[in-house]
Coordinates of C-alpha atoms and ligand atoms in Angstrom, one line a residue:
X1 CA -0.1 0.3 -0.4
X2 CA 0.8 4.1 -1.0
X3 CA 1.8 6.0 2.7
X4 CA -1.0 8.2 3.3
X5 CA -0.5 12.1 4.6
X6 CA -3.8 13.3 6.3
X7 CA -5.4 17.1 5.1
X8 CA -8.2 16.7 8.1
X9 CA -10.2 15.0 10.2
X10 CA -13.7 15.8 10.9
X11 CA -15.4 14.7 13.8
X12 CA -19.9 14.0 12.9
X13 CA -22.0 13.2 15.7
X14 CA -25.0 12.1 14.7
X15 CA -27.8 9.6 16.4
X16 CA -26.5 6.5 15.3
X17 CA -23.5 7.0 16.8
X18 CA -19.8 8.8 16.4
X19 CA -17.9 8.7 13.0
X20 CA -14.4 10.6 11.4
X21 CA -14.5 11.9 8.5
X22 CA -10.5 11.5 6.7
X23 CA -9.2 13.7 4.3
X24 CA -5.6 12.0 2.7
X25 CA -3.2 12.7 0.2
X26 CA -0.6 10.5 -1.7
X27 CA 1.7 10.6 -4.1
X28 CA 1.9 8.9 -6.9
X29 CA 5.5 10.5 -8.6
X30 CA 6.5 7.4 -9.1
X31 CA 4.6 6.3 -11.5
X32 CA 3.3 9.4 -13.5
X33 CA 5.3 13.2 -13.1
X34 CA 3.0 15.0 -11.4
X35 CA 0.8 12.1 -9.8
X36 CA -1.3 12.2 -6.9
X37 CA -4.4 10.7 -5.2
X38 CA -7.0 12.2 -3.1
X39 CA -8.9 10.8 -0.9
X40 CA -11.8 10.1 2.2
X41 CA -12.6 7.5 3.6
X42 CA -15.6 7.5 6.6
X43 CA -15.3 5.4 9.9
X44 CA -17.0 4.6 13.5
X45 CA -15.6 5.0 17.1
X46 CA -14.9 1.9 17.1
X47 CA -12.2 2.3 14.1
X48 CA -14.3 0.6 10.8
X49 CA -13.9 1.7 8.2
X50 CA -17.4 2.3 6.2
X51 CA -16.9 3.9 2.9
X52 CA -13.6 5.3 0.7
X53 CA -13.5 6.9 -1.7
X54 CA -10.2 8.0 -3.9
X55 CA -9.4 10.3 -7.1
X56 CA -6.4 11.2 -8.7
X57 CA -5.0 14.3 -10.6
X58 CA -4.4 12.6 -14.0
X59 CA -8.7 12.0 -14.6
X60 CA -9.2 15.9 -15.2
X61 CA -8.5 17.1 -18.3
X62 CA -7.7 20.6 -18.8
X63 CA -11.1 21.4 -19.9
X64 CA -13.3 20.2 -16.8
X65 CA -12.3 23.2 -14.7
X66 CA -12.0 20.9 -11.6
X67 CA -9.1 19.0 -9.8
X68 CA -8.7 16.6 -8.0
X69 CA -8.2 17.9 -4.3
X70 CA -11.9 20.3 -5.3
X71 CA -13.8 17.7 -6.8
X72 CA -12.1 15.5 -2.7
X73 CA -12.7 18.7 -0.3
X74 CA -16.8 19.0 -2.0
X75 CA -17.3 15.1 -1.7
X76 CA -16.3 15.1 2.3
X77 CA -18.4 18.8 2.3
X78 CA -21.5 16.6 1.1
X79 CA -20.8 13.2 3.4
X80 CA -20.7 15.2 6.1
X81 CA -24.2 16.7 5.5
X82 CA -25.1 13.9 4.6
X83 CA -24.2 11.6 7.2
X84 CA -25.5 14.2 9.7
X85 CA -28.6 15.0 8.3
X86 CA -29.1 10.9 7.8
X87 CA -27.2 8.3 9.3
X88 CA -28.9 5.7 9.2
X89 CA -29.5 5.8 5.0
X90 CA -25.7 7.1 4.5
X91 CA -24.6 3.9 6.4
X92 CA -27.0 1.7 4.8
X93 CA -25.3 3.2 1.1
X94 CA -22.1 3.0 2.6
X95 CA -22.5 -0.4 3.2
X96 CA -23.9 -1.2 -0.5
X97 CA -20.6 -0.4 -2.0
X98 CA -18.7 -3.3 -2.5
X99 CA -14.9 -3.7 -2.8
X100 CA -13.7 -5.1 -6.5
X101 CA -11.2 -8.5 -6.8
X102 CA -10.2 -10.3 -9.6
X103 CA -13.0 -13.1 -9.9
X104 CA -10.4 -16.7 -8.0
X105 CA -9.8 -18.5 -11.8
X106 CA -8.4 -21.3 -11.4
X107 CA -4.7 -21.0 -11.9
X108 CA -2.1 -22.7 -15.2
X109 CA 1.1 -22.3 -16.1
X110 CA 1.8 -21.0 -18.9
X111 CA -1.3 -18.4 -20.6
X112 CA -1.3 -17.8 -24.4
X113 CA -3.1 -14.4 -25.5
X114 CA -3.6 -15.2 -29.0
X115 CA -3.6 -12.3 -30.8
X116 CA -3.9 -13.4 -34.6
X117 CA -8.1 -13.3 -35.6
X118 CA -7.4 -15.9 -37.8
X119 CA -8.1 -19.0 -35.0
X120 CA -6.2 -21.5 -37.1
X121 CA -3.8 -19.2 -38.7
X122 CA 0.1 -18.6 -38.1
X123 CA -0.2 -17.8 -34.1
X124 CA -3.5 -20.4 -34.3
X125 CA -0.3 -22.9 -34.4
X126 CA 2.4 -20.8 -32.5
X127 CA -0.7 -20.8 -29.7
X128 CA -0.4 -24.7 -30.4
X129 CA 2.7 -25.9 -30.4
X130 CA 3.1 -23.8 -27.0
X131 CA 0.9 -25.4 -25.8
X132 CA 2.1 -28.8 -26.4
X133 CA 5.2 -28.0 -25.1
X134 CA 3.4 -27.1 -21.7
X135 CA 1.7 -30.2 -22.0
X136 CA 4.7 -32.2 -22.5
X137 CA 6.5 -30.9 -19.5
X138 CA 3.9 -31.7 -17.0
X139 CA 2.5 -28.0 -16.9
X140 CA -0.8 -26.7 -17.5
X141 CA -2.0 -23.8 -20.1
X142 CA -5.0 -22.0 -20.8
X143 CA -4.7 -20.1 -24.2
X144 CA -7.1 -16.9 -24.5
X145 CA -8.4 -14.9 -27.9
X146 CA -8.5 -11.0 -27.3
X147 CA -10.8 -11.3 -30.8
X148 CA -13.4 -13.7 -28.4
X149 CA -14.0 -11.8 -25.7
X150 CA -16.1 -8.9 -24.2
X151 CA -13.0 -6.0 -23.8
X152 CA -14.1 -2.4 -24.0
X153 CA -11.0 -0.6 -25.1
X154 CA -8.8 1.9 -22.6
X155 CA -10.4 5.3 -22.2
X156 CA -8.1 7.2 -20.6
X157 CA -9.9 7.5 -17.3
X158 CA -7.3 6.6 -14.9
X159 CA -9.9 5.7 -13.0
X160 CA -8.4 2.7 -12.2
X161 CA -5.0 4.6 -9.9
X162 CA -7.5 5.6 -7.5
X163 CA -8.4 1.4 -6.4
X164 CA -6.5 -0.9 -8.8
X165 CA -9.3 -1.4 -11.4
X166 CA -11.0 -0.9 -13.9
X167 CA -14.0 1.4 -14.5
X168 CA -14.9 -1.9 -17.0
X169 CA -16.0 -4.8 -15.2
X170 CA -15.8 -7.0 -18.6
X171 CA -13.8 -9.9 -19.5
X172 CA -10.6 -8.1 -18.5
X173 CA -11.0 -9.3 -15.1
X174 CA -10.6 -12.9 -16.3
X175 CA -7.5 -12.7 -17.6
X176 CA -6.0 -10.4 -14.9
X177 CA -7.0 -13.3 -13.0
X178 CA -5.5 -15.6 -15.0
X179 CA -2.6 -13.4 -16.0
X180 CA -1.4 -13.2 -12.6
X181 CA -1.7 -16.8 -11.6
X182 CA 0.5 -18.3 -14.2
X183 CA 3.9 -18.9 -14.4
X184 CA 4.7 -18.2 -17.9
X185 CA 2.1 -15.1 -20.5
X186 CA 3.4 -15.5 -23.8
X187 CA 1.5 -13.3 -26.2
X188 CA 1.6 -14.4 -30.3
X189 CA 0.6 -12.0 -32.8
X190 CA 1.1 -11.0 -36.4
X191 CA 1.9 -7.6 -37.3
X192 CA -0.6 -5.7 -38.6
X193 CA -0.7 -2.1 -40.3
X194 CA 3.1 -1.6 -38.4
X195 CA 1.4 -2.7 -35.1
X196 CA -0.6 -5.4 -33.7
X197 CA -4.2 -6.8 -34.4
X198 CA -6.5 -4.3 -33.0
X199 CA -8.7 -6.5 -29.8
X200 CA -4.7 -7.6 -28.9
X201 CA -4.1 -3.6 -28.8
X202 CA -6.8 -3.0 -27.1
X203 CA -6.4 -5.9 -24.2
X204 CA -2.5 -4.6 -24.2
X205 CA -4.1 -0.8 -23.6
X206 CA -6.2 -1.9 -21.2
X207 CA -3.0 -3.5 -19.0
X208 CA -2.5 0.1 -17.3
X209 CA -5.1 -1.3 -14.6
X210 CA -3.1 -4.3 -14.1
X211 CA -0.1 -1.8 -13.3
X212 CA -2.5 0.4 -11.1
X213 CA -3.3 -3.4 -9.2
X214 CA 0.5 -4.3 -8.7
X215 CA 2.1 -0.7 -8.1
X216 CA -1.5 1.2 -6.2
X217 CA -2.7 -2.2 -4.3
X218 CA -0.4 -4.0 -3.5
X219 CA -1.3 -6.9 -5.8
X220 CA -0.4 -7.9 -9.0
X221 CA 1.7 -10.4 -11.4
X222 CA 3.9 -13.2 -8.3
X223 CA 7.0 -12.4 -7.8
X224 CA 8.3 -15.4 -10.2
X225 CA 7.0 -14.6 -13.5
X226 CA 8.2 -14.9 -17.3
X227 CA 7.1 -13.4 -20.0
X228 CA 7.6 -15.0 -24.3
X229 CA 5.7 -13.1 -27.4
X230 CA 6.4 -14.4 -31.0
X231 CA 5.8 -12.4 -33.8
X232 CA 5.2 -13.6 -37.5
X233 CA 4.7 -11.0 -40.7
X234 CA 3.9 -11.1 -44.7
X235 CA 6.7 -9.2 -45.9
X236 CA 10.4 -10.3 -45.6
X237 CA 12.4 -8.7 -43.5
X238 CA 13.2 -8.4 -39.5
X239 CA 13.2 -5.0 -39.8
X240 CA 9.2 -5.3 -39.7
X241 CA 9.1 -6.8 -36.0
X242 CA 10.8 -3.5 -34.9
X243 CA 7.3 -2.3 -34.0
X244 CA 5.9 -5.5 -32.2
X245 CA 9.5 -5.4 -30.4
X246 CA 8.7 -1.5 -28.4
X247 CA 4.9 -3.5 -27.9
X248 CA 5.7 -5.9 -26.1
X249 CA 8.9 -4.2 -24.3
X250 CA 6.1 -2.3 -23.3
X251 CA 3.9 -4.6 -23.1
X252 CA 5.9 -6.7 -20.5
X253 CA 6.8 -3.9 -18.9
X254 CA 2.7 -2.3 -17.8
X255 CA 3.2 -6.7 -16.8
X256 CA 5.6 -6.3 -14.9
X257 CA 6.6 -9.1 -16.2
X258 CA 9.8 -10.2 -18.0
X259 CA 10.2 -10.9 -21.4
X260 CA 12.7 -13.4 -21.4
X261 CA 12.0 -15.0 -24.9
X262 CA 10.9 -13.3 -28.5
X263 CA 10.7 -15.8 -31.6
X264 CA 9.8 -13.9 -35.4
X265 CA 8.8 -15.2 -38.5
X266 CA 9.2 -12.7 -42.0
X267 CA 7.6 -13.8 -45.3
X268 CA 4.7 -15.3 -44.7
X269 CA 3.1 -13.5 -47.3
X270 CA 5.2 -15.4 -49.5
X271 CA 5.2 -18.9 -47.0
X272 CA 2.0 -18.4 -45.7
X273 CA 2.5 -21.3 -43.6
X274 CA 4.7 -20.7 -40.4
X275 CA 4.9 -24.6 -40.2
X276 CA 7.5 -24.4 -43.8
X277 CA 9.7 -21.9 -41.5
X278 CA 12.6 -24.0 -40.9
X279 CA 12.8 -24.7 -36.7
X280 CA 11.1 -22.4 -35.5
X281 CA 8.9 -24.6 -34.4
X282 CA 12.0 -25.5 -32.1
X283 CA 12.5 -22.8 -31.4
X284 CA 9.5 -21.5 -29.8
X285 CA 9.8 -25.1 -28.0
X286 CA 12.7 -24.4 -26.3
X287 CA 11.7 -20.7 -25.0
X288 CA 8.8 -22.4 -23.5
X289 CA 10.4 -25.3 -21.9
X290 CA 13.3 -22.6 -21.0
X291 CA 10.5 -20.3 -19.4
X292 CA 9.2 -23.2 -17.3
X293 CA 12.1 -24.1 -15.3
X294 CA 13.0 -20.9 -14.6
X295 CA 10.0 -20.6 -13.0
X296 CA 9.7 -23.4 -11.7
X297 CA 13.5 -23.3 -10.9
X298 CA 13.2 -20.0 -8.9
X299 CA 9.7 -21.5 -7.0
X300 CA 7.6 -20.8 -8.0
X301 CA 4.4 -22.8 -9.6
Ligands
LIG1 C1 -5.1 -5.8 -41.7 C2 -3.1 -6.4 -41.9 C3 -2.1 -5.7 -41.7 C4 -1.8 -6.4 -41.8 N1 -0.1 -5.6 -42.2 C5 1.0 -6.4 -42.3 C6 2.3 -5.3 -42.4 O1 2.4 -3.9 -42.3 N2 3.6 -6.3 -42.7 C7 3.6 -6.8 -42.7 O2 4.3 -7.3 -43.1 N3 2.5 -7.6 -43.0 C8 1.0 -7.1 -41.9 N4 0.2 -8.1 -42.4 C9 0.0 -9.9 -43.4 C10 0.7 -10.5 -41.9 O3 0.9 -10.0 -40.8 C11 0.8 -12.4 -42.0 O4 -0.4 -12.5 -43.0 C12 0.4 -12.5 -41.3 O5 0.9 -14.1 -41.5 C13 -1.2 -13.5 -40.2 O6 -0.3 -14.0 -38.9 P1 -1.8 -15.3 -38.9 O7 -2.0 -15.8 -39.8 O8 -1.6 -15.5 -37.8 O9 -3.4 -14.6 -38.8 C14 -1.4 -7.9 -42.5 C15 -2.3 -8.4 -43.1 C16 -3.5 -7.8 -42.8 C17 -4.5 -9.0 -42.6

């Protein structure tokens, strides 16, 4: 948990009991320049937290004419007024706000994010090689298809840095639950217009809230995990993979998982079939095995 500085404390006495409203501030400048999080917390006389509300400085665009500090003090005024006037209703209201948590998923050793919309294309084949090798190694595997999932694009609201959760509750919760508990996260992706296919890009951007979950809430990745990224493209030449190499580095940094291996197969326009690329299956499978060995040796799983 990140350290908090108390800005103000208000005592609220009511016929339902005494409450304290505390306004707090946490600097998040270690995450982003100038980022700070304001919060209010309502506690009972026994010190039990009834409710919390957080807002951070990155939520407010220049045109909004509002800022996090003004908002949080305004909210504290409102809560104080409401709590004094109708404490029972407010306690009811607070008790109906439930904190989010990631779903309890069945943990697997290897999670594969198959980023091509073609289920049985080249990335589909790579996912199959990864799965086969994992099973050969005695491990368990789950392949996720962003194209088949209900995942809303990130809207840049930065609210994930308040609570560690995205404002959207969709299939990403399952992805996070799965990624949080795996040893190896492998991504396979084709080059699409010097980037990755849309559904995969949407999934990648949504990992911002995973970063928030890890670094604001202290949740997220297991201590020993390994990332792998495998790419294919139509044109000839490794230079076509430059954008994917940057995306892979950025993605795994956001996920907090070290990228331990990559493999690239170019020239698919001519070859069509990744199985025609000499030694590529071996290259993929050696890396999967190595990642499984590394993560086992480091005591996870
Ligand atoms: C919309 C689209 C954009 C593409 N853009 C590129 C590109 O910029 N560079 C490239 O080398 N190949 C490009 N390709 C070719 C794919 O990377 C190639 O066909 C790949 O093998 C597809 O992978 P898959 O079989 O896993 O779907 C593009 C293909 C599509 C459908």
